[in-house]
Amino acid sequence: MVALFSRGLDSILAVKVIQQQGLRVRAVKFITPFFGWEIKGREQVYCEEIKSLYDIDLTIVDLSREYLKLLADPPNGYGKNFNPCVDCKILMLTRAREMAHEWGAAGLITGEVIGQRPFSQRRDTLHRIENLSETKGLLLRPLCAKLLPPSRLEESGLVDREGLFAFSGRGRKPQMALAAELGISDYPTPAGGCLLTDPGFGLRVRTLYESGGIPSVTAINLLKHGRFTSLGNGEFFIVGRHRNDNQELLRVADDSCYILHLAEMPGPVTVLSGQAEQLETAAAGLCRHSRAKNLENVKINWRRGKKSGRLVLAAPRPPADPGKQQQTAP
Ligand code: SF4
């Protein structure tokens, strides 16, 4: 069996319940810059951790490319913020179905619980997701299976329906009791986990999509830090607010970005994701948020890959263009 795995308690329990029936499960965790990205670059260590904590075999799949494309125009729309939950689930299930087929797995499991989320875990939405991901009959939700018609996996006798559950709603008590019964104590508290459900971050991402099409993974990762100013056409700059922002911006920026610093005094790191014509605007933004804001002839160094240069900004400098959208990181 192939399981969708988020590391939330429900997905851990779903796997354990099926393992208890003597079936082999391979869990799959999808990551994008919006969720699970902290694992990027340390996938093997993470898989070893999951194996040792829960005895679960895990495969990590980077879904960024497909996800960034999907986010431009999700057929089932967005949730409260910029979260395309229904299409996100359809995408993950479709990919998991293909992997199950490749691996010769009998079916798919998820830790979904009816009624736990306002829209994407409603009974009718669960059916719709199943139909659109072509997983009907293949998909089993062990934690709420008894509230749903039997899947093909139960009808064939592969999975014993009696060993499944009828959990519903937002309460966590039944899951916590089951976790205690199964000896699972180390699991994360339920929290957002997905940055697209954060109103402030969602607005930044939406601004990029609306101004310039599909952004890169680097652009999305830059949006997680500092003060963001959209320049239109998908271009933007970010000014670090503190040391941690500055470090993160330097870590995330790649050779397509311009990195700007004050030349003669300490100040925030600024990253421009855009064309050279926007360097002066980004430099003025940097000045506005530094001790150089009232000084004349401020020198600013920039570099981009192996290229570098210096700008001198004369005073008075133009104020921020009200047409440009500025947002501060949540
Ligand atoms: S909250 Fe985020 S990860 Fe979860 S279904 Fe919605 S878009 Fe996907």
CSV table of C-alpha atoms in Angstrom, one decimal, residues 6 23 37 41 90-91 101 103 137 149 156 164 174 197 219 228 248 258-259 270 276 278:
chain,number,residue,atom,x,y,z
A,6,SER,CA,2.4,14.6,6.2
A,23,LEU,CA,0.2,-5.2,5.1
A,37,TRP,CA,10.6,22.5,2.4
A,41,GLY,CA,18.6,18.8,1.3
A,90,ILE,CA,-6.0,15.8,-6.4
A,91,LEU,CA,-2.4,16.5,-7.5
A,101,HIS,CA,1.0,1.6,-10.1
A,103,TRP,CA,5.5,-0.1,-7.4
A,137,GLY,CA,-12.0,2.1,-5.2
A,149,PRO,CA,-18.9,3.0,1.6
A,156,SER,CA,-11.7,-7.9,-1.8
A,164,LEU,CA,-10.8,0.5,10.7
A,174,PRO,CA,-10.1,9.6,19.5
A,197,THR,CA,-3.0,29.2,4.5
A,219,ALA,CA,11.3,33.6,-5.7
A,228,PHE,CA,8.5,42.7,0.1
A,248,GLU,CA,18.2,33.7,5.1
A,258,TYR,CA,21.0,41.0,-7.4
A,259,ILE,CA,22.2,41.3,-3.8
A,270,THR,CA,18.4,43.6,-0.1
A,276,ALA,CA,19.2,45.7,-13.9
A,278,GLN,CA,15.2,48.1,-11.2
